[in-house]
XYZ file of C-alpha atoms in Angstrom:
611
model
C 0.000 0.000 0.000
C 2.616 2.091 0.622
C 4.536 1.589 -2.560
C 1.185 2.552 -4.270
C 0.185 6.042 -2.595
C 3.056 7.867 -4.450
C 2.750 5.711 -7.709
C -0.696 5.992 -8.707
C -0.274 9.935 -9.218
C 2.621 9.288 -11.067
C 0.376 6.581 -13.288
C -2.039 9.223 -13.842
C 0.633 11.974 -14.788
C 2.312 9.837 -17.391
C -0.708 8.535 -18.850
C -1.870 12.678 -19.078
C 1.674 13.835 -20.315
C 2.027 10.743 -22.854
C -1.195 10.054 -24.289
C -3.351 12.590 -22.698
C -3.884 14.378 -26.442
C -5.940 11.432 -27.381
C -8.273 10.965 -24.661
C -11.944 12.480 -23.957
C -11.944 14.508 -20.802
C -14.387 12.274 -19.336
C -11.516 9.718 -19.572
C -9.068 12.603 -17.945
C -11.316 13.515 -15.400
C -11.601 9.470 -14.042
C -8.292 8.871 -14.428
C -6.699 11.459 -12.384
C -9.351 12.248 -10.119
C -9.867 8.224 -9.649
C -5.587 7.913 -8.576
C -5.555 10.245 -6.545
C -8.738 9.205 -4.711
C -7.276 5.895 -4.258
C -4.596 7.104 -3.238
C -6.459 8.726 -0.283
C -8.234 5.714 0.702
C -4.639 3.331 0.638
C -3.515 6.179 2.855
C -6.502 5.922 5.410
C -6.198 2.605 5.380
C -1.790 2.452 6.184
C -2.415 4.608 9.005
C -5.363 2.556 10.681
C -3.025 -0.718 10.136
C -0.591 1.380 11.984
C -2.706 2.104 14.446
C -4.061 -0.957 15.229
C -0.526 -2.428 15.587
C 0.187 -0.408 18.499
C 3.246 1.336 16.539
C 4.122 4.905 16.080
C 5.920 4.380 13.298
C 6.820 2.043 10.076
C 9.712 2.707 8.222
C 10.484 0.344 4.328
C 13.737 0.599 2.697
C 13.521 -0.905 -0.714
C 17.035 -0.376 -1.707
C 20.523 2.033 -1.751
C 20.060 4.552 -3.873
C 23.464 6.544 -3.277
C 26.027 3.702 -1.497
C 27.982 5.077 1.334
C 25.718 7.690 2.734
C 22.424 6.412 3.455
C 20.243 7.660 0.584
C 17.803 4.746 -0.021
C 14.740 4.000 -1.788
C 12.134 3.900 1.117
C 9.318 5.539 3.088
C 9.161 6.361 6.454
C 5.482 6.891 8.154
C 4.899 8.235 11.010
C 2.278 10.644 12.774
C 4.170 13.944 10.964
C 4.345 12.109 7.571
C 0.708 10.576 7.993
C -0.830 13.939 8.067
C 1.047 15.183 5.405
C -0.089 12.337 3.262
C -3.780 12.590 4.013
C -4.062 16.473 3.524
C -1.638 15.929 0.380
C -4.332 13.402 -0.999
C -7.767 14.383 0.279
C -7.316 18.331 -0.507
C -5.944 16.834 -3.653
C -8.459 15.114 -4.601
C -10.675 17.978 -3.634
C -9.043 20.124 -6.100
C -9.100 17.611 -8.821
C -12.817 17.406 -8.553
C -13.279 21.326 -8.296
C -11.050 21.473 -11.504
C -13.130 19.053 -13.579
C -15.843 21.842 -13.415
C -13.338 25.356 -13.278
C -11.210 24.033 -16.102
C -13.680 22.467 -18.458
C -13.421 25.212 -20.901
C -9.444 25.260 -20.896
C -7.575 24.351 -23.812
C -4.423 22.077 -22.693
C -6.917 19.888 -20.093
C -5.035 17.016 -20.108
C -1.934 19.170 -19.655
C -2.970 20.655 -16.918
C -4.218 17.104 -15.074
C -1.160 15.872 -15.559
C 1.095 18.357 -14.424
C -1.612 17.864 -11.021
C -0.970 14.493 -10.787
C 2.876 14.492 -11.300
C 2.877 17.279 -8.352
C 1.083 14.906 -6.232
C 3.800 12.845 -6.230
C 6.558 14.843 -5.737
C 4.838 16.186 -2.558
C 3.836 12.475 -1.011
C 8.050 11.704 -2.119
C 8.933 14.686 -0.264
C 7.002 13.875 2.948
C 6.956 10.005 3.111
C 10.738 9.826 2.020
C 13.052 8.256 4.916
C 16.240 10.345 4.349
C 16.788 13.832 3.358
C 18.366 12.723 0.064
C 14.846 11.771 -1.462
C 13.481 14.384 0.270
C 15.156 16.933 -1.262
C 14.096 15.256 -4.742
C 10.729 15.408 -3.692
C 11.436 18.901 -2.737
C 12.881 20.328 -6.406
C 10.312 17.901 -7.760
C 7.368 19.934 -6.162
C 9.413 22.823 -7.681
C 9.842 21.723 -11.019
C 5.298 20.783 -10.958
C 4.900 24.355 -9.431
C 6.942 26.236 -12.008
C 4.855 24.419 -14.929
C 1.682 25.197 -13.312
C 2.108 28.760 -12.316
C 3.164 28.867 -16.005
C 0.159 27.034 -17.007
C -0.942 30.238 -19.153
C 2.146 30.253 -21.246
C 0.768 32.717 -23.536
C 0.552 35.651 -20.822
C 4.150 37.281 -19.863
C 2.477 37.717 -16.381
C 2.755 34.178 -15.910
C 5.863 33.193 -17.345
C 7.253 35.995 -15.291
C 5.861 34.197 -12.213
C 6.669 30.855 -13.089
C 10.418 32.176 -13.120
C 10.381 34.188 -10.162
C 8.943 31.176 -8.557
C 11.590 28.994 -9.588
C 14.882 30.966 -9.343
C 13.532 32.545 -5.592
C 13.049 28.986 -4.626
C 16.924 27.631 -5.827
C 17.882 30.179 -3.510
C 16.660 28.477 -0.609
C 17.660 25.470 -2.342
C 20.685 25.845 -2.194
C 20.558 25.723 1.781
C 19.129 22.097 1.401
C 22.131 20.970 -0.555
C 24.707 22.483 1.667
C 23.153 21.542 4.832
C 22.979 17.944 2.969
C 26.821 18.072 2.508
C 27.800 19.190 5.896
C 25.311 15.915 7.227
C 27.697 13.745 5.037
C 30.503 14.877 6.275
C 29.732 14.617 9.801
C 27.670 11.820 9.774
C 28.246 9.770 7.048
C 24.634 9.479 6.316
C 21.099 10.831 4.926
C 18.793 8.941 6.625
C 16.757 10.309 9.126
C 16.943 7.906 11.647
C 21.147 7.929 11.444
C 21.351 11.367 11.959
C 18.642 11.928 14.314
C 21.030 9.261 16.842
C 24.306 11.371 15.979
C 22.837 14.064 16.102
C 26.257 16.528 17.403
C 26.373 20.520 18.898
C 29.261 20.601 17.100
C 27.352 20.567 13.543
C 23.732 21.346 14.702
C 23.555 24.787 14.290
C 25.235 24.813 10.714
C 22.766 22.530 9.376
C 19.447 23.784 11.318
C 20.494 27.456 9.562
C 20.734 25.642 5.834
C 17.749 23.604 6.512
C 15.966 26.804 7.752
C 17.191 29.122 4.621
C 15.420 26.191 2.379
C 12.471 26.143 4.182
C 12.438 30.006 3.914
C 12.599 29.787 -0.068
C 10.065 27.083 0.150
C 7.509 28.837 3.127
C 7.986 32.042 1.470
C 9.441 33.475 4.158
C 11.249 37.016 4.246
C 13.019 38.241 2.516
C 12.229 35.641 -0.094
C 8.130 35.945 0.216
C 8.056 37.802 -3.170
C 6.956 35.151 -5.455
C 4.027 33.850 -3.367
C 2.062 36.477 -4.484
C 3.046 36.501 -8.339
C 2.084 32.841 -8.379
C -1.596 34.001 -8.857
C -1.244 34.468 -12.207
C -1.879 30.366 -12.728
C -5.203 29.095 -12.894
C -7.136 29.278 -9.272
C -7.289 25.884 -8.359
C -3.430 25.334 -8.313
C -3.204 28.577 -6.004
C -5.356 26.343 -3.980
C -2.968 23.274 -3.795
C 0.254 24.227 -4.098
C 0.223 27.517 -2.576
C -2.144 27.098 0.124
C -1.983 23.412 1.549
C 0.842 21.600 0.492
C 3.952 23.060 -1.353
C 4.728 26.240 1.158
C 4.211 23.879 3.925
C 6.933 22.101 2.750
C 9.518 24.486 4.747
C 7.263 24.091 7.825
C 7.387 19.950 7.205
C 10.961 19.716 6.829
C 11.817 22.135 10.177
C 9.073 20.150 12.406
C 11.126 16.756 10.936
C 14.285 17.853 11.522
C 13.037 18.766 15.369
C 16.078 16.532 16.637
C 18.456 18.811 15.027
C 17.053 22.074 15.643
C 16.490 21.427 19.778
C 20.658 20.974 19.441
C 21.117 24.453 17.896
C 19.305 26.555 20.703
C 20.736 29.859 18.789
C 18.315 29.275 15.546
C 14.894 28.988 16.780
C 14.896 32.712 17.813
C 16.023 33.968 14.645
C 13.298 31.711 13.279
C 10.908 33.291 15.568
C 11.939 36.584 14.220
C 11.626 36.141 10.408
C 8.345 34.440 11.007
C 7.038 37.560 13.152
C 8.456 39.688 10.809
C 6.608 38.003 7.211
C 3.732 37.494 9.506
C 3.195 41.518 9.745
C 4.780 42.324 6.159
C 2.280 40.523 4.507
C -0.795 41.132 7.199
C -0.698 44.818 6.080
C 0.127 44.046 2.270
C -3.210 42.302 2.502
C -5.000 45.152 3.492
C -4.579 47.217 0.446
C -4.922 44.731 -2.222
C -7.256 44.417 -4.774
C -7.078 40.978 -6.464
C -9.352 38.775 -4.461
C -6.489 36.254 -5.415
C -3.380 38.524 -3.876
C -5.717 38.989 -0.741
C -5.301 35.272 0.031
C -1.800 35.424 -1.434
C -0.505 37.545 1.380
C -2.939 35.776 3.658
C -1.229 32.547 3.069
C 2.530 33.754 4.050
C 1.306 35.542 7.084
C -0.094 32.891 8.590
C 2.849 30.599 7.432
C 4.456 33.414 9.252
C 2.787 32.031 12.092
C 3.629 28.810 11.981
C 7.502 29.549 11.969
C 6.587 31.891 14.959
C 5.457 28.996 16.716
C 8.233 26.610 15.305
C 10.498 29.356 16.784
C 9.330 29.028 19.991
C 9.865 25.258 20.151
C 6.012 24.381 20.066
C 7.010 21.953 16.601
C 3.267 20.428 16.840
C 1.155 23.383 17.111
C 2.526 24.454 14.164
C 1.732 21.403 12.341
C -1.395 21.224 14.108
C -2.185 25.186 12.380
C -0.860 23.777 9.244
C -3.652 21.024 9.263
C -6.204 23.768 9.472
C -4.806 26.090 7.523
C -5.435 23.611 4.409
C -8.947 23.111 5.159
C -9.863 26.722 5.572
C -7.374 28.532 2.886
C -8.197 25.651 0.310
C -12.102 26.829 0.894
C -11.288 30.370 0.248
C -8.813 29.751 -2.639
C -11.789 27.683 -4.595
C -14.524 30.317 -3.078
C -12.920 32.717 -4.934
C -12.156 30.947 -8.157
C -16.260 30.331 -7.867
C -16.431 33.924 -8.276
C -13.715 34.041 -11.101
C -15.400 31.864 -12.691
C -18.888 33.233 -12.354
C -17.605 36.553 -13.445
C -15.834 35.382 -16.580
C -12.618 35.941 -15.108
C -12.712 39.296 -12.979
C -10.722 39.281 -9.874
C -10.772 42.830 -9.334
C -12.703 43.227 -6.049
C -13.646 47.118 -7.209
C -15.299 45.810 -9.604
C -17.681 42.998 -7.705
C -20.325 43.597 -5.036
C -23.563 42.401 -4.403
C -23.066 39.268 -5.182
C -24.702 36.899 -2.184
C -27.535 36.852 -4.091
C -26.590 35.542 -7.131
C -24.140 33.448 -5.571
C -25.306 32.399 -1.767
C -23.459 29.378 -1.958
C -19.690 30.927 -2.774
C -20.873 33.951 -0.181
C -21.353 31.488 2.590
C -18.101 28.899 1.708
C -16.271 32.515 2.011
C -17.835 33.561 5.230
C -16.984 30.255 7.109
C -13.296 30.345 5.298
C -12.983 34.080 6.627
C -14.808 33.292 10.318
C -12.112 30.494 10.553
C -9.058 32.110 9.576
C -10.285 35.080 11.220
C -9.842 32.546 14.587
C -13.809 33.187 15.769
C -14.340 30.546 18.476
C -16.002 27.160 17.743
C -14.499 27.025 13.824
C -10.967 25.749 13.411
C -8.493 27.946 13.219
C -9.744 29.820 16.321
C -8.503 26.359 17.697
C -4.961 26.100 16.092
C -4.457 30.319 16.351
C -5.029 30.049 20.272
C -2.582 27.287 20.278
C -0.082 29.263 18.690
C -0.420 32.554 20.450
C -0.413 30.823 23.608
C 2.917 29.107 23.373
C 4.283 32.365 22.083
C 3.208 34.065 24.935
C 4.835 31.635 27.094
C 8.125 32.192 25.267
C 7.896 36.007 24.635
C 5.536 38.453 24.882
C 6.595 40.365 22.107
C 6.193 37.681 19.745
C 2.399 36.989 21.432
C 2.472 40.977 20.395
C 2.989 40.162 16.730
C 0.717 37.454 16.697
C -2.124 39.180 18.240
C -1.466 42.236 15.770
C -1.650 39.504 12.990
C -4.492 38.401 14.137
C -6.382 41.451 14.340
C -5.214 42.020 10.224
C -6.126 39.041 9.372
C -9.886 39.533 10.399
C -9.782 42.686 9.161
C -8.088 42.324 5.448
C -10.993 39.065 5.195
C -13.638 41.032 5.882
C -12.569 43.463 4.029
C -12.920 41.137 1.025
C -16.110 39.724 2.267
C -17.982 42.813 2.063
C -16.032 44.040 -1.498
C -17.079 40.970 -3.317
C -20.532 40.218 -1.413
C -21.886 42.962 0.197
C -23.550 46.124 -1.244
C -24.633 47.068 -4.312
C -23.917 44.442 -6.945
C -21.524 45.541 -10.575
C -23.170 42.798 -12.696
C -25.456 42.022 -14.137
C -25.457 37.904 -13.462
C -23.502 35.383 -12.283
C -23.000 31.991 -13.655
C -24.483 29.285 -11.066
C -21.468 27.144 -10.507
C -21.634 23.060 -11.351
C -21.647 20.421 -8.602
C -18.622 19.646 -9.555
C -17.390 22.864 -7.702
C -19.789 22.687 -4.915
C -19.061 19.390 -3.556
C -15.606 20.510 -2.216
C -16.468 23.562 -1.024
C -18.969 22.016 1.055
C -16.089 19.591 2.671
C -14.176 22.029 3.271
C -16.381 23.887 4.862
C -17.257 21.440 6.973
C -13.096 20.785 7.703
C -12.892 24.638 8.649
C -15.476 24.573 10.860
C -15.072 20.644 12.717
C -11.022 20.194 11.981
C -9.567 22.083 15.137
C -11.111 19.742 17.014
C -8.936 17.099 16.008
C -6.347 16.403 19.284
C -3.112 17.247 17.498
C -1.133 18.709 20.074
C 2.139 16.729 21.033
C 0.454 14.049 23.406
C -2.994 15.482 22.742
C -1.935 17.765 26.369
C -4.655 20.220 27.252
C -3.761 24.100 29.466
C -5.550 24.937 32.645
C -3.568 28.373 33.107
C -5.639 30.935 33.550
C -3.913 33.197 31.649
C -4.305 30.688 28.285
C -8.200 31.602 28.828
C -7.421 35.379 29.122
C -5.350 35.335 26.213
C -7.742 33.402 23.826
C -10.581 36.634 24.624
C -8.166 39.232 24.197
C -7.590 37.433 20.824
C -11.116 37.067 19.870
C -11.825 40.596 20.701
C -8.941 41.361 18.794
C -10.667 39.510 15.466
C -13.882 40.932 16.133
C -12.813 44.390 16.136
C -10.824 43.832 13.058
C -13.948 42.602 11.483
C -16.014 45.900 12.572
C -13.217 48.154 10.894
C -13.804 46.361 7.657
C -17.073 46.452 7.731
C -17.266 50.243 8.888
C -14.782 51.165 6.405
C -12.021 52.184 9.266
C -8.779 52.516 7.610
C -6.441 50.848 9.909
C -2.952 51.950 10.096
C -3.306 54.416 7.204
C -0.321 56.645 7.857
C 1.646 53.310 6.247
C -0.561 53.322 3.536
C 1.875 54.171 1.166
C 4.734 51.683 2.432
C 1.534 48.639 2.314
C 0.781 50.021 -1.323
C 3.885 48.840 -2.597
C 4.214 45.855 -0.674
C 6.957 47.576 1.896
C 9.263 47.613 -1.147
C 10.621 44.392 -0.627
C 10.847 43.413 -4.264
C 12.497 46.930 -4.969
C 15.186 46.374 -2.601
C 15.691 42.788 -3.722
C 16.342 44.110 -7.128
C 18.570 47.054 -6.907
C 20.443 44.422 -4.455
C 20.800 41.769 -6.521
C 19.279 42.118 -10.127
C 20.906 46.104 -10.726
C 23.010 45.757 -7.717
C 24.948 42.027 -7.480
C 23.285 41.007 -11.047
C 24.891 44.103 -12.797
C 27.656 44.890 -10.604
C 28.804 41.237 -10.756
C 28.250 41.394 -14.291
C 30.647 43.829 -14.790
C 33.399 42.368 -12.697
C 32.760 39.376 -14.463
C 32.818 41.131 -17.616
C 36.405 42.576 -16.537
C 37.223 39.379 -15.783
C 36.925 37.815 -19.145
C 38.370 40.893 -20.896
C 41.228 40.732 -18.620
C 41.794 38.062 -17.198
C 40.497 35.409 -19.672
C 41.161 37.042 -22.661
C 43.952 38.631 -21.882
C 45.104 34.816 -21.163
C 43.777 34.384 -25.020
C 45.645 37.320 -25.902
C 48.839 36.643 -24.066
C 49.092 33.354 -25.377
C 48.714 34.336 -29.074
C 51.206 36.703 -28.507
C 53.528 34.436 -27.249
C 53.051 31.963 -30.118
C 53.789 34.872 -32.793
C 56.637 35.712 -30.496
C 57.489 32.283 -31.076
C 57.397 31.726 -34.173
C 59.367 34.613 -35.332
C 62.154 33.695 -33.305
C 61.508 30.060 -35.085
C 61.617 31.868 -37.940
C 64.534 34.261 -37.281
C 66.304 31.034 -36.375
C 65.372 28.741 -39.160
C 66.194 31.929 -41.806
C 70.174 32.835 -40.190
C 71.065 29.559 -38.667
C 69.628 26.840 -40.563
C 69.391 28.176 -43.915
C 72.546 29.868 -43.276
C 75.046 27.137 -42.110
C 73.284 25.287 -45.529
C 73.877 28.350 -47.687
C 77.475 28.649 -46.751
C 78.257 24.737 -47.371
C 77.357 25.555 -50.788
C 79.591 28.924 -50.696
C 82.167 26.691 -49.688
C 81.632 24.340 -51.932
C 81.826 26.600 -54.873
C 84.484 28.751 -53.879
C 86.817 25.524 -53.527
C 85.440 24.383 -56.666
C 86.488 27.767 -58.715
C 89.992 26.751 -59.654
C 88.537 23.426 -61.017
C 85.896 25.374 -62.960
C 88.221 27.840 -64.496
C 89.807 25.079 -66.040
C 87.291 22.852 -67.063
C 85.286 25.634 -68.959
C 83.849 22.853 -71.789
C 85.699 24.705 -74.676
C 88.194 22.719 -77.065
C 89.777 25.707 -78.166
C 90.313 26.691 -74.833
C 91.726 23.588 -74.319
C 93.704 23.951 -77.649
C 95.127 27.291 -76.735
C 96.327 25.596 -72.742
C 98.125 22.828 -74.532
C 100.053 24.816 -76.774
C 100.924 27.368 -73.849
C 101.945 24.136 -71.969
C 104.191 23.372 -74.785
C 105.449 26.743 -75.762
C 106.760 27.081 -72.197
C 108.017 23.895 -71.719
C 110.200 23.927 -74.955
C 111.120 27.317 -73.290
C 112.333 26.196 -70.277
C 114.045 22.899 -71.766
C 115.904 24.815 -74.043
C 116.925 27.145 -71.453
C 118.476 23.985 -69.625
């Protein structure tokens, strides 16, 4: 069963991204929908066998997959990797379903099912994988499926803009996972989980809890590298659901709340988580307020309360984050696929100027949005009132500034939902009609809604341990005060924190500074040293070495002109010259020859005589 959960989405992907062209869309939509609902139930069904046998935790190894340091082929399940798995799958599935309605008029359907599918499966590798090794190719997996869905809309430069902020923002965190994977080889000789959790060391703790925490910061979308979240819009609304509200940015949360062993070892890093998570929490609270795009709204929603969630990972209180995570999917899944019901009534508007008046022609979208906004607004009885408390409690018992930030958060966060609540709903409507939506669409909302109202009940606090402080009860009014006064500003019109207006505006100029730093600023700057460089250096090397070669070969040639030509020119001076005399007498001539002889004679009869 095990083996399966991950492989049927992969089934479904390849049969999409293969042969996918040829197939009806009732044939897509049972296929992919039909995997990964199987997938859910196999997943059910692995965790009651657990269960029942009394474990906490199952571990298969099916091979090596790198020899020497522990990177295998297996799955590890346990309690942390169970809930993945089931919100993974049954918000999955969810989606699927909601996309068989929002999508039918897409061109590319088959494309777009099986780039669903083939996420899937990267997430359930990343989460039920027993070493970090297979983790991390779970991890650029998810990547790789996020990139090619935010890109979905090829044809629009907003969205292959997106797709590539969303991909080169997320190597940077990457590249934290890699190193902190070296440093684990080096020190322990090993990927898998259970190895390094037992040698776990001070010595190399805090080096790898800062890596693993910089990846899970490109992942989370925490600051400074939160920027792309919001861009990620631009693909289709039901994969803003999925991967960037209940599974892919809780990836950094997932891989912090594993690596728990590590982290309690580095006592130095958890504050400085605390901080960043405070920090994006309140960034993106008051970028919310000001936005227009019912889709940005929840953008900036999403990495505030993942802001949260490291707050509370900061702290130390690993599964109340987890336990907000669980929640969070239910309720910002709901709102996600509320609004694309309004999208997609509304031909494709997302401008909330432009709505209004719309719970009448669309009740049921107008009430999935209220519960979605009660619960992340943390009003008691729903569920993330439940998870919220949880979290603002255990800050407060670590630092009451953080319980500060939180509260603050909280108070945005009702009032930035309401805010959109009464833009799209309430008032006079812009239009004319609405399209009524199919049941397709409905039938998640509704189980959602009924997750974001019953799923904080669910005991998933560390040992299911209940407070009786006091001061836990005092806390959990202030914050529901807190919530219900952010609600009345909305819905009086109150303009909260104004005097920032223009620093919320333009999103506290975060992407600004991130560009003169490193696109004008490290980009250009190290574009020009590198461009001295290769004049210089390189091709001066080029240069310099052509030189020397012509250098070369005129000396080569000055040599092979005056010494070796010469010392062969003047053995044939030498020759001649000694051969002159010779040649002066035999000149070839008889007369000459004649005229010698009779000289010869002449002056030997001469001298004879003179005898």
């Amino acid at each position: 069963m095990v083996t399966l959960i991950p492989a049927l989405p992969l089934f479904g992907a390849a049969l999409m991204l293969f042969l996918g062209r040829r197939l009806p869309k009732a044939a897509i939509n049972l296929i992919c929908c039909s995997t990964v609902a199987v997938a859910f139930g196999l997943t059910v069904l692995t965790l009651l066998e657990l269960r029942a046998s009394g474990g906490s935790s199952i571990e298969h190894r099916f091979g090596t997959w790198i020899p020497g340091i522990g990177a295998e082929w297996g799955f590890y399940i346990d309690a942390l990797s169970g809930l993945m798995m089931l919100i993974v799958t049954g918000v999955g599935f969810l989606i699927h379903l909601y996309s068989t309605g929002y999508m039918a008029h897409e061109s590319g359907y088959h494309r777009y099912f099986g780039y669903l599918n083939l996420f899937l499966f990267f997430m359930l590798l990343l989460v039920m994988s027993n070493n970090y090794a297979l983790t991390f190719a779970g991890w650029e997996g998810v990547g790789l499926a996020s990139y090619l869905l935010i890109g979905f809309y090829f044809d629009r430069k907003n969205a292959g803009d997106a797709a590539n902020k969303a991909f080169l923002m997320n190597r940077v965190g990457d590249c934290g996972y890699l190193l902190a994977m070296f440093v684990l080889v080096s020190a322990v000789g090993s990927l898998r989980y259970a190895d390094v959790f037992a040698a776990a060391d001070p010595q190399w703790a805090t080096a790898v809890a800062v890596l693993l925490f910089m990846a899970a910061c490109g992942k989370s979308a925490q600051f400074p590298l939160f920027t792309w979240l919001p861009d990620a819009m631009e693909g289709p609304t039901p994969v803003s659901a999925l991967i960037h509200a209940a599974t892919m940015v809780t990836a950094g949360v997932y891989i912090i709340a594993r690596s728990e062993p590590i982290f309690v070892l580095a006592p130095s890093v958890p504050p400085v988580i605390a901080a960043i998570g405070a920090v994006t929490a309140i960034l993106a609270a008051t970028t919310a307020m000001v936005q227009y795009d019912i889709k940005r709204v929840l953008a900036y929603s999403t990495v505030s309360q993942l802001g949260l969630m490291f707050i509370s990972l900061g702290v130390g209180a690993y599964w109340t984050a987890v336990f907000h995570l669980f929640t969070h999917a239910f309720f910002k899944a709901l709102l996600f696929l509320g609004a694309g019901a309004v999208i997609h009534s509304l031909d494709g508007e997302q401008d909330m100027r432009k709505m209004g008046g719309l719970r009448t022609m669309l009740p049921f979208a107008f009430w999935a949005m209220v519960i979605g906004t009660l619960a992340i607004a943390g009003i008691p009885g729903l569920a993330g009132f439940m998870s919220k408390d949880a979290i603002l409690w255990e800050a407060f018992r670590k630092s009451a500034a953080l319980w500060a930030f939180g509260l603050l958060t909280s108070l945005l966060t009702a009032f930035y939902m309401w805010r959109l609540v009464r833009m799209t709903f309430l008032g006079e409507p812009n239009h004319v009609e609405a399209h009524n939506l199919p049941l397709s669409m409905r039938l998640p909302l509704i189980v959602l809604a009924l997750g974001s109202i019953f799923a904080g009940w669910v005991p998933l606090t560390n040992g299911g341990e209940s407070h009786t402080d006091w001061r836990e009860y005092l806390l959990m009014s202030v914050a529901t005060v807190a919530a219900l006064l952010g609600m009345y500003a909305a819905q009086r019109r109150i303009r909260l924190l104004s005097p920032f207006y223009f620093l919320f505006r333009q999103r506290w100029y975060v992407d600004e500074v991130l560009f003169g730093l490193f696109a004008r600023g490290l980009g250009r700057g190290g574009g020009g040293i590198l461009q001295a460089f290769d004049s210089r250096v390189v091709d001066g090397a080029v240069d310099g070495t052509g030189w020397t070669a012509r250098a070369v070969s005129r000396a080569a040639m000055l040599w092979d002109t005056w010494v070796v030509d010469g010392v062969v020119r003047s053995t044939g001076l030498v020759v001649r010259a000694s051969s002159w005399p010779a040649r002066a007498l035999q000149t070839g001539s008889l007369q000459s020859y004649a005229l010698v002889f009779l000289l010869g004679v002449a002056v030997y009869l001469g001298w004879a005589f003179s005898q």
